Amino acid sequence: MRAFYLRPHYAGLLLPLAALLPLLAQTAVAVPINYGDFSGTTVDYLDVTEDSSTGDTLPLFGAPNISGDSLDFDPVGFSANSAGGGAPDQTTGQLAFMIRAKAGKAIESLSLSEAGDTSLARSIVSSDDASTSVTAIVSVQILDVDFLPLTTAISTGGMMTFTPSAGDYLLSTDGAGNPTYNTSWTGSFFLELGPILAANSITGLATKVSISVDNALTATSALNSSALIAKKDFDGVVITVNPGPDNVVPEPTSCVLAALGLLTTLGCCRRGR
């Protein structure tokens, strides 16, 4: 059997390559998960997809359930954790999907909510601090009005509002000098689409929108402290549709069929004379 030997100038490459492996693992990009479409009472959710910009293992939100017009996620493992003064830990998760109104319906407002908890602790003999935070950016684009696509989509959105402490938790402040602090938190976001259309001089009702939600959890600790924050429930999007007769918007295809039906009836009446 022939023997192979590694030349000295090649052997020197082994250590740098080995040192790069952990870095490559840290920069791994998560593969998005597309959960598909979901049919609600008055709207359809299309291409519901989750992703992570921090390379965290998916799923974070998990597959949703639909009830009425509400898409409900129950996250498991969506958390950030830091202990002993290690590097701050941040976990981000993104949700993206479209919402399309069913025939004769419209999307008047969007409501998002989520909830979780956080725990901060330090050694009794230490003054080391710890902190956590939760943020969520909601981006919305109005694509169709009265079932007709807009020439230019209307972009809007905002930040989710969190309580308590506006989503920022610091042991020395929120813990009031105690060695531990534990609390549940909630976040909410509400957007009414009618005023946004009016501000853009557009009459009618929104019938198709796209939504993306960028969620981030962050935990930071010192040498003798620990920090944990986790998302426990995410009540997706709740669509409220006004069922009043003045707000029912027929699809263009329905209008065409109705017109054809009327022409047919008129034609029959003329032939019958």
PDB file of N, CA and C in Angstrom, residues 4 54 90 110 115 144 160 184 210 224 250:
ATOM      1  N   PHE A   4       0.852   8.071   2.012  1.00  0.00           N
ATOM      2  CA  PHE A   4       0.703   9.476   1.645  1.00  0.00           C
ATOM      3  C   PHE A   4       1.173  10.328   2.807  1.00  0.00           C
ATOM      4  N   THR A  54     -30.945  35.660  12.493  1.00  0.00           N
ATOM      5  CA  THR A  54     -29.825  35.348  13.375  1.00  0.00           C
ATOM      6  C   THR A  54     -29.385  33.897  13.254  1.00  0.00           C
ATOM      7  N   GLN A  90     -29.227  37.161  21.159  1.00  0.00           N
ATOM      8  CA  GLN A  90     -30.393  37.717  20.476  1.00  0.00           C
ATOM      9  C   GLN A  90     -30.978  36.684  19.532  1.00  0.00           C
ATOM     10  N   LEU A 110     -56.438  45.533  11.226  1.00  0.00           N
ATOM     11  CA  LEU A 110     -55.557  44.432  11.600  1.00  0.00           C
ATOM     12  C   LEU A 110     -55.232  44.544  13.076  1.00  0.00           C
ATOM     13  N   ALA A 115     -47.433  37.310  23.646  1.00  0.00           N
ATOM     14  CA  ALA A 115     -47.175  37.280  25.088  1.00  0.00           C
ATOM     15  C   ALA A 115     -45.987  36.388  25.391  1.00  0.00           C
ATOM     16  N   ASP A 144     -54.470  45.592  -2.838  1.00  0.00           N
ATOM     17  CA  ASP A 144     -55.700  45.668  -3.627  1.00  0.00           C
ATOM     18  C   ASP A 144     -56.752  46.479  -2.882  1.00  0.00           C
ATOM     19  N   MET A 160     -44.890  47.332  17.628  1.00  0.00           N
ATOM     20  CA  MET A 160     -45.786  46.743  18.597  1.00  0.00           C
ATOM     21  C   MET A 160     -45.517  47.374  19.964  1.00  0.00           C
ATOM     22  N   SER A 184     -44.529  38.394  33.461  1.00  0.00           N
ATOM     23  CA  SER A 184     -45.094  38.094  32.150  1.00  0.00           C
ATOM     24  C   SER A 184     -45.224  39.406  31.387  1.00  0.00           C
ATOM     25  N   SER A 210     -50.254  42.685   2.373  1.00  0.00           N
ATOM     26  CA  SER A 210     -49.144  41.812   2.770  1.00  0.00           C
ATOM     27  C   SER A 210     -48.616  42.316   4.106  1.00  0.00           C
ATOM     28  N   ASN A 224     -22.067  37.524  37.589  1.00  0.00           N
ATOM     29  CA  ASN A 224     -22.842  36.802  38.606  1.00  0.00           C
ATOM     30  C   ASN A 224     -24.346  36.951  38.403  1.00  0.00           C
ATOM     31  N   PRO A 250     -68.332  43.665  -4.237  1.00  0.00           N
ATOM     32  CA  PRO A 250     -68.312  42.494  -5.127  1.00  0.00           C
ATOM     33  C   PRO A 250     -67.014  42.432  -5.908  1.00  0.00           C
TER      34      PRO A 250
END
